[in-house]
Structure formats: structure tokens, C-alpha cells
PDB file of N, CA and C in Angstrom:
ATOM      1  N   MET L   1    -129.807 123.656  80.195  1.00 59.00           N
ATOM      2  CA  MET L   1    -129.941 125.087  80.341  1.00 59.00           C
ATOM      3  C   MET L   1    -128.858 125.784  79.507  1.00 59.00           C
ATOM      4  N   THR L   2    -129.242 126.828  78.821  1.00 70.00           N
ATOM      5  CA  THR L   2    -128.309 127.590  77.995  1.00 70.00           C
ATOM      6  C   THR L   2    -127.417 128.440  78.892  1.00 70.00           C
ATOM      7  N   ARG L   3    -126.152 128.485  78.563  1.00 88.00           N
ATOM      8  CA  ARG L   3    -125.222 129.296  79.336  1.00 88.00           C
ATOM      9  C   ARG L   3    -125.442 130.769  79.033  1.00 88.00           C
ATOM     10  N   ALA L   4    -125.090 131.615  79.981  1.00 85.00           N
ATOM     11  CA  ALA L   4    -125.372 133.052  79.881  1.00 85.00           C
ATOM     12  C   ALA L   4    -124.816 133.705  78.611  1.00 85.00           C
ATOM     13  N   PRO L   5    -123.547 133.471  78.231  1.00 87.00           N
ATOM     14  CA  PRO L   5    -123.070 134.130  77.006  1.00 87.00           C
ATOM     15  C   PRO L   5    -123.875 133.731  75.773  1.00 87.00           C
ATOM     16  N   GLU L   6    -124.214 132.458  75.668  1.00 91.00           N
ATOM     17  CA  GLU L   6    -125.008 132.011  74.516  1.00 91.00           C
ATOM     18  C   GLU L   6    -126.394 132.629  74.543  1.00 91.00           C
ATOM     19  N   SER L   7    -127.017 132.618  75.700  1.00 90.00           N
ATOM     20  CA  SER L   7    -128.353 133.185  75.825  1.00 90.00           C
ATOM     21  C   SER L   7    -128.358 134.665  75.455  1.00 90.00           C
ATOM     22  N   ALA L   8    -127.370 135.399  75.938  1.00 91.00           N
ATOM     23  CA  ALA L   8    -127.273 136.821  75.615  1.00 91.00           C
ATOM     24  C   ALA L   8    -126.989 137.037  74.134  1.00 91.00           C
ATOM     25  N   ALA L   9    -126.111 136.225  73.568  1.00 94.00           N
ATOM     26  CA  ALA L   9    -125.786 136.337  72.135  1.00 94.00           C
ATOM     27  C   ALA L   9    -127.015 136.063  71.281  1.00 94.00           C
ATOM     28  N   ARG L  10    -127.771 135.059  71.658  1.00 95.00           N
ATOM     29  CA  ARG L  10    -129.008 134.758  70.914  1.00 95.00           C
ATOM     30  C   ARG L  10    -129.999 135.917  71.005  1.00 95.00           C
ATOM     31  N   ALA L  11    -130.099 136.526  72.189  1.00 95.00           N
ATOM     32  CA  ALA L  11    -131.015 137.651  72.367  1.00 95.00           C
ATOM     33  C   ALA L  11    -130.583 138.847  71.522  1.00 95.00           C
ATOM     34  N   LEU L  12    -129.293 139.124  71.475  1.00 96.00           N
ATOM     35  CA  LEU L  12    -128.791 140.229  70.646  1.00 96.00           C
ATOM     36  C   LEU L  12    -129.039 139.961  69.166  1.00 96.00           C
ATOM     37  N   CYS L  13    -128.838 138.734  68.761  1.00 96.00           N
ATOM     38  CA  CYS L  13    -129.063 138.346  67.368  1.00 96.00           C
ATOM     39  C   CYS L  13    -130.539 138.541  67.001  1.00 96.00           C
ATOM     40  N   LYS L  14    -131.414 138.091  67.906  1.00 96.00           N
ATOM     41  CA  LYS L  14    -132.854 138.232  67.680  1.00 96.00           C
ATOM     42  C   LYS L  14    -133.254 139.709  67.655  1.00 96.00           C
ATOM     43  N   LEU L  15    -132.630 140.507  68.520  1.00 96.00           N
ATOM     44  CA  LEU L  15    -132.911 141.939  68.562  1.00 96.00           C
ATOM     45  C   LEU L  15    -132.586 142.601  67.229  1.00 96.00           C
ATOM     46  N   ASP L  16    -131.583 142.080  66.543  1.00 95.00           N
ATOM     47  CA  ASP L  16    -131.227 142.594  65.216  1.00 95.00           C
ATOM     48  C   ASP L  16    -132.118 142.033  64.109  1.00 95.00           C
ATOM     49  N   GLY L  17    -133.121 141.231  64.484  1.00 96.00           N
ATOM     50  CA  GLY L  17    -134.096 140.747  63.513  1.00 96.00           C
ATOM     51  C   GLY L  17    -133.754 139.433  62.848  1.00 96.00           C
ATOM     52  N   HIS L  18    -132.768 138.727  63.355  1.00 95.00           N
ATOM     53  CA  HIS L  18    -132.382 137.455  62.759  1.00 95.00           C
ATOM     54  C   HIS L  18    -133.119 136.301  63.429  1.00 95.00           C
ATOM     55  N   PRO L  19    -133.576 135.319  62.628  1.00 92.00           N
ATOM     56  CA  PRO L  19    -134.216 134.148  63.223  1.00 92.00           C
ATOM     57  C   PRO L  19    -133.204 133.359  64.054  1.00 92.00           C
ATOM     58  N   ASP L  20    -133.712 132.612  65.022  1.00 83.00           N
ATOM     59  CA  ASP L  20    -132.872 131.905  65.991  1.00 83.00           C
ATOM     60  C   ASP L  20    -131.832 130.994  65.357  1.00 83.00           C
ATOM     61  N   HIS L  21    -132.186 130.339  64.275  1.00 88.00           N
ATOM     62  CA  HIS L  21    -131.256 129.367  63.679  1.00 88.00           C
ATOM     63  C   HIS L  21    -130.648 129.859  62.360  1.00 88.00           C
ATOM     64  N   ALA L  22    -130.581 131.182  62.203  1.00 92.00           N
ATOM     65  CA  ALA L  22    -129.989 131.745  60.980  1.00 92.00           C
ATOM     66  C   ALA L  22    -128.511 131.368  60.911  1.00 92.00           C
ATOM     67  N   GLU L  23    -128.063 131.065  59.697  1.00 92.00           N
ATOM     68  CA  GLU L  23    -126.661 130.682  59.497  1.00 92.00           C
ATOM     69  C   GLU L  23    -126.027 131.539  58.415  1.00 92.00           C
ATOM     70  N   MET L  24    -124.709 131.680  58.543  1.00 90.00           N
ATOM     71  CA  MET L  24    -123.922 132.341  57.515  1.00 90.00           C
ATOM     72  C   MET L  24    -122.595 131.589  57.441  1.00 90.00           C
ATOM     73  N   ASN L  25    -122.249 131.149  56.246  1.00 90.00           N
ATOM     74  CA  ASN L  25    -121.013 130.383  56.028  1.00 90.00           C
ATOM     75  C   ASN L  25    -120.917 129.151  56.931  1.00 90.00           C
ATOM     76  N   GLY L  26    -122.057 128.506  57.159  1.00 89.00           N
ATOM     77  CA  GLY L  26    -122.077 127.273  57.940  1.00 89.00           C
ATOM     78  C   GLY L  26    -122.024 127.455  59.442  1.00 89.00           C
ATOM     79  N   THR L  27    -122.069 128.691  59.926  1.00 89.00           N
ATOM     80  CA  THR L  27    -122.038 128.960  61.360  1.00 89.00           C
ATOM     81  C   THR L  27    -123.319 129.680  61.747  1.00 89.00           C
ATOM     82  N   THR L  28    -123.890 129.292  62.888  1.00 93.00           N
ATOM     83  CA  THR L  28    -125.094 129.987  63.327  1.00 93.00           C
ATOM     84  C   THR L  28    -124.742 131.445  63.625  1.00 93.00           C
ATOM     85  N   LEU L  29    -125.612 132.332  63.185  1.00 95.00           N
ATOM     86  CA  LEU L  29    -125.343 133.765  63.243  1.00 95.00           C
ATOM     87  C   LEU L  29    -125.190 134.279  64.668  1.00 95.00           C
ATOM     88  N   TRP L  30    -125.898 133.677  65.623  1.00 95.00           N
ATOM     89  CA  TRP L  30    -125.814 134.175  66.995  1.00 95.00           C
ATOM     90  C   TRP L  30    -124.389 134.088  67.536  1.00 95.00           C
ATOM     91  N   GLN L  31    -123.587 133.188  67.005  1.00 94.00           N
ATOM     92  CA  GLN L  31    -122.210 133.057  67.490  1.00 94.00           C
ATOM     93  C   GLN L  31    -121.387 134.318  67.223  1.00 94.00           C
ATOM     94  N   ASP L  32    -121.765 135.078  66.193  1.00 94.00           N
ATOM     95  CA  ASP L  32    -121.080 136.336  65.905  1.00 94.00           C
ATOM     96  C   ASP L  32    -121.320 137.375  67.006  1.00 94.00           C
ATOM     97  N   TYR L  33    -122.347 137.172  67.808  1.00 95.00           N
ATOM     98  CA  TYR L  33    -122.697 138.108  68.868  1.00 95.00           C
ATOM     99  C   TYR L  33    -122.041 137.755  70.208  1.00 95.00           C
ATOM    100  N   LEU L  34    -121.314 136.663  70.274  1.00 93.00           N
ATOM    101  CA  LEU L  34    -120.696 136.256  71.534  1.00 93.00           C
ATOM    102  C   LEU L  34    -119.755 137.312  72.119  1.00 93.00           C
ATOM    103  N   PRO L  35    -118.897 137.960  71.335  1.00 94.00           N
ATOM    104  CA  PRO L  35    -118.040 138.989  71.934  1.00 94.00           C
ATOM    105  C   PRO L  35    -118.840 140.124  72.587  1.00 94.00           C
ATOM    106  N   LYS L  36    -119.915 140.543  71.937  1.00 94.00           N
ATOM    107  CA  LYS L  36    -120.755 141.599  72.514  1.00 94.00           C
ATOM    108  C   LYS L  36    -121.457 141.105  73.771  1.00 94.00           C
ATOM    109  N   ALA L  37    -121.944 139.884  73.728  1.00 91.00           N
ATOM    110  CA  ALA L  37    -122.620 139.315  74.896  1.00 91.00           C
ATOM    111  C   ALA L  37    -121.664 139.220  76.080  1.00 91.00           C
ATOM    112  N   ARG L  38    -120.448 138.768  75.826  1.00 90.00           N
ATOM    113  CA  ARG L  38    -119.450 138.683  76.899  1.00 90.00           C
ATOM    114  C   ARG L  38    -119.117 140.073  77.457  1.00 90.00           C
ATOM    115  N   ALA L  39    -119.069 141.071  76.586  1.00 92.00           N
ATOM    116  CA  ALA L  39    -118.792 142.438  77.034  1.00 92.00           C
ATOM    117  C   ALA L  39    -119.893 142.931  77.966  1.00 92.00           C
ATOM    118  N   VAL L  40    -121.128 142.620  77.630  1.00 89.00           N
ATOM    119  CA  VAL L  40    -122.248 143.019  78.485  1.00 89.00           C
ATOM    120  C   VAL L  40    -122.157 142.313  79.833  1.00 89.00           C
ATOM    121  N   LEU L  41    -121.898 141.020  79.813  1.00 86.00           N
ATOM    122  CA  LEU L  41    -121.793 140.277  81.065  1.00 86.00           C
ATOM    123  C   LEU L  41    -120.648 140.803  81.930  1.00 86.00           C
ATOM    124  N   LEU L  42    -119.532 141.139  81.310  1.00 85.00           N
ATOM    125  CA  LEU L  42    -118.422 141.713  82.067  1.00 85.00           C
ATOM    126  C   LEU L  42    -118.790 143.061  82.674  1.00 85.00           C
ATOM    127  N   SER L  43    -119.603 143.826  81.957  1.00 85.00           N
ATOM    128  CA  SER L  43    -119.974 145.155  82.449  1.00 85.00           C
ATOM    129  C   SER L  43    -120.890 145.079  83.663  1.00 85.00           C
ATOM    130  N   VAL L  44    -121.623 144.001  83.825  1.00 82.00           N
ATOM    131  CA  VAL L  44    -122.525 143.860  84.977  1.00 82.00           C
ATOM    132  C   VAL L  44    -121.950 142.921  86.041  1.00 82.00           C
ATOM    133  N   ARG L  45    -120.715 142.527  85.856  1.00 81.00           N
ATOM    134  CA  ARG L  45    -120.080 141.598  86.794  1.00 81.00           C
ATOM    135  C   ARG L  45    -119.987 142.182  88.195  1.00 81.00           C
ATOM    136  N   ASN L  46    -119.676 143.451  88.301  1.00 82.00           N
ATOM    137  CA  ASN L  46    -119.588 144.119  89.598  1.00 82.00           C
ATOM    138  C   ASN L  46    -120.873 144.907  89.830  1.00 82.00           C
ATOM    139  N   PRO L  47    -121.713 144.427  90.743  1.00 80.00           N
ATOM    140  CA  PRO L  47    -123.018 145.066  90.937  1.00 80.00           C
ATOM    141  C   PRO L  47    -122.911 146.440  91.587  1.00 80.00           C
ATOM    142  N   SER L  48    -123.844 147.284  91.228  1.00 83.00           N
ATOM    143  CA  SER L  48    -123.925 148.618  91.833  1.00 83.00           C
ATOM    144  C   SER L  48    -124.528 148.489  93.232  1.00 83.00           C
ATOM    145  N   ASP L  49    -124.529 149.589  93.952  1.00 86.00           N
ATOM    146  CA  ASP L  49    -125.133 149.591  95.288  1.00 86.00           C
ATOM    147  C   ASP L  49    -126.619 149.263  95.229  1.00 86.00           C
ATOM    148  N   ALA L  50    -127.312 149.754  94.198  1.00 85.00           N
ATOM    149  CA  ALA L  50    -128.748 149.479  94.062  1.00 85.00           C
ATOM    150  C   ALA L  50    -129.008 148.002  93.817  1.00 85.00           C
ATOM    151  N   VAL L  51    -128.156 147.373  93.034  1.00 80.00           N
ATOM    152  CA  VAL L  51    -128.308 145.942  92.755  1.00 80.00           C
ATOM    153  C   VAL L  51    -128.054 145.134  94.024  1.00 80.00           C
ATOM    154  N   LEU L  52    -127.022 145.486  94.753  1.00 81.00           N
ATOM    155  CA  LEU L  52    -126.732 144.790  96.007  1.00 81.00           C
ATOM    156  C   LEU L  52    -127.859 144.990  97.011  1.00 81.00           C
ATOM    157  N   ALA L  53    -128.433 146.172  97.041  1.00 85.00           N
ATOM    158  CA  ALA L  53    -129.545 146.444  97.952  1.00 85.00           C
ATOM    159  C   ALA L  53    -130.754 145.586  97.615  1.00 85.00           C
ATOM    160  N   ALA L  54    -130.989 145.348  96.339  1.00 82.00           N
ATOM    161  CA  ALA L  54    -132.112 144.491  95.934  1.00 82.00           C
ATOM    162  C   ALA L  54    -131.934 143.082  96.479  1.00 82.00           C
ATOM    163  N   ALA L  55    -130.713 142.577  96.436  1.00 79.00           N
ATOM    164  CA  ALA L  55    -130.440 141.239  96.976  1.00 79.00           C
ATOM    165  C   ALA L  55    -130.550 141.239  98.488  1.00 79.00           C
ATOM    166  N   ASP L  56    -130.054 142.278  99.123  1.00 81.00           N
ATOM    167  CA  ASP L  56    -130.107 142.364 100.586  1.00 81.00           C
ATOM    168  C   ASP L  56    -131.534 142.477 101.106  1.00 81.00           C
ATOM    169  N   ALA L  57    -132.434 143.004 100.289  1.00 82.00           N
ATOM    170  CA  ALA L  57    -133.823 143.188 100.708  1.00 82.00           C
ATOM    171  C   ALA L  57    -134.611 141.885 100.737  1.00 82.00           C
ATOM    172  N   LEU L  58    -134.076 140.848 100.122  1.00 78.00           N
ATOM    173  CA  LEU L  58    -134.775 139.574 100.084  1.00 78.00           C
ATOM    174  C   LEU L  58    -134.549 138.798 101.380  1.00 78.00           C
ATOM    175  N   PRO L  59    -135.539 137.993 101.780  1.00 78.00           N
ATOM    176  CA  PRO L  59    -135.330 137.176 102.978  1.00 78.00           C
ATOM    177  C   PRO L  59    -134.236 136.133 102.736  1.00 78.00           C
ATOM    178  N   CYS L  60    -133.566 135.739 103.788  1.00 66.00           N
ATOM    179  CA  CYS L  60    -132.464 134.786 103.672  1.00 66.00           C
ATOM    180  C   CYS L  60    -132.886 133.464 103.038  1.00 66.00           C
ATOM    181  N   SER L  61    -134.148 133.132 103.127  1.00 68.00           N
ATOM    182  CA  SER L  61    -134.606 131.843 102.614  1.00 68.00           C
ATOM    183  C   SER L  61    -134.863 131.833 101.111  1.00 68.00           C
ATOM    184  N   VAL L  62    -134.727 132.972 100.451  1.00 69.00           N
ATOM    185  CA  VAL L  62    -134.981 133.057  99.010  1.00 69.00           C
ATOM    186  C   VAL L  62    -133.909 132.260  98.272  1.00 69.00           C
ATOM    187  N   ASP L  63    -134.348 131.540  97.242  1.00 76.00           N
ATOM    188  CA  ASP L  63    -133.381 130.737  96.483  1.00 76.00           C
ATOM    189  C   ASP L  63    -132.485 131.607  95.616  1.00 76.00           C
ATOM    190  N   THR L  64    -131.413 131.015  95.149  1.00 73.00           N
ATOM    191  CA  THR L  64    -130.407 131.741  94.382  1.00 73.00           C
ATOM    192  C   THR L  64    -130.980 132.341  93.110  1.00 73.00           C
ATOM    193  N   THR L  65    -131.869 131.607  92.438  1.00 77.00           N
ATOM    194  CA  THR L  65    -132.470 132.114  91.200  1.00 77.00           C
ATOM    195  C   THR L  65    -133.268 133.379  91.471  1.00 77.00           C
ATOM    196  N   ALA L  66    -134.075 133.379  92.509  1.00 79.00           N
ATOM    197  CA  ALA L  66    -134.874 134.561  92.844  1.00 79.00           C
ATOM    198  C   ALA L  66    -133.974 135.736  93.199  1.00 79.00           C
ATOM    199  N   CYS L  67    -132.899 135.461  93.887  1.00 79.00           N
ATOM    200  CA  CYS L  67    -131.946 136.514  94.248  1.00 79.00           C
ATOM    201  C   CYS L  67    -131.315 137.107  92.989  1.00 79.00           C
ATOM    202  N   TRP L  68    -130.848 136.237  92.100  1.00 77.00           N
ATOM    203  CA  TRP L  68    -130.235 136.695  90.844  1.00 77.00           C
ATOM    204  C   TRP L  68    -131.228 137.527  90.036  1.00 77.00           C
ATOM    205  N   GLN L  69    -132.473 137.050  89.934  1.00 81.00           N
ATOM    206  CA  GLN L  69    -133.474 137.767  89.162  1.00 81.00           C
ATOM    207  C   GLN L  69    -133.766 139.129  89.765  1.00 81.00           C
ATOM    208  N   ALA L  70    -133.810 139.221  91.088  1.00 82.00           N
ATOM    209  CA  ALA L  70    -134.040 140.511  91.742  1.00 82.00           C
ATOM    210  C   ALA L  70    -132.881 141.467  91.468  1.00 82.00           C
ATOM    211  N   MET L  71    -131.676 140.936  91.469  1.00 78.00           N
ATOM    212  CA  MET L  71    -130.504 141.767  91.205  1.00 78.00           C
ATOM    213  C   MET L  71    -130.500 142.268  89.763  1.00 78.00           C
ATOM    214  N   VAL L  72    -130.827 141.402  88.815  1.00 81.00           N
ATOM    215  CA  VAL L  72    -130.868 141.813  87.404  1.00 81.00           C
ATOM    216  C   VAL L  72    -132.002 142.816  87.192  1.00 81.00           C
ATOM    217  N   ASP L  73    -133.158 142.575  87.818  1.00 82.00           N
ATOM    218  CA  ASP L  73    -134.259 143.526  87.699  1.00 82.00           C
ATOM    219  C   ASP L  73    -133.858 144.906  88.212  1.00 82.00           C
ATOM    220  N   ALA L  74    -133.122 144.934  89.311  1.00 77.00           N
ATOM    221  CA  ALA L  74    -132.647 146.213  89.850  1.00 77.00           C
ATOM    222  C   ALA L  74    -131.666 146.874  88.889  1.00 77.00           C
ATOM    223  N   ALA L  75    -130.796 146.075  88.284  1.00 73.00           N
ATOM    224  CA  ALA L  75    -129.852 146.636  87.317  1.00 73.00           C
ATOM    225  C   ALA L  75    -130.573 147.214  86.111  1.00 73.00           C
ATOM    226  N   LEU L  76    -131.626 146.538  85.661  1.00 73.00           N
ATOM    227  CA  LEU L  76    -132.378 147.018  84.506  1.00 73.00           C
ATOM    228  C   LEU L  76    -133.133 148.302  84.815  1.00 73.00           C
ATOM    229  N   SER L  77    -133.467 148.505  86.076  1.00 74.00           N
ATOM    230  CA  SER L  77    -134.235 149.708  86.427  1.00 74.00           C
ATOM    231  C   SER L  77    -133.350 150.911  86.733  1.00 74.00           C
ATOM    232  N   GLU L  78    -132.031 150.726  86.741  1.00 67.00           N
ATOM    233  CA  GLU L  78    -131.126 151.846  87.017  1.00 67.00           C
ATOM    234  C   GLU L  78    -131.101 152.831  85.863  1.00 67.00           C
TER     235      GLU L  78
END
């Protein structure tokens, strides 16, 4: 499984129109997006009340992945 900073960096790189395995000076281009990806992850590290409410609305038996996805979906809808 790809780690979150890498996954986010790859998504930002793709958003800028670069192919997944694009390279510059022997380094994959998505690596240049890691600082931005980390900044985004840091900005969502502390969930808002709406994000916490989305997690609280789920039944206790929901798995961690479903909980995380519900929280991110709530953050995206803010």
C-alpha cells in the first residue's frame, strides 16, 4: 500500500498533467510534490467538528477504513 504523502504527491503531480512515472534529472517528478502533499496532510491533521461528527455518526462496528473515508468525505464537503 502506498503511504499517504506519496499517494498525495502522485495525485498532485497527475493534477498538473504529468504522467505517473515522469522523471527529471533521474528523479521521479512526483517526489517534487512531497512538500506540498505533506503540507496538505498537516492541514487536515486536526479534524473539524463536521469531520468528527461524520465519524461519530457511524456505528461502533464500522472498520477503521470506513471511518477514515467518512471523515475525509466530510472534510471534502466542507
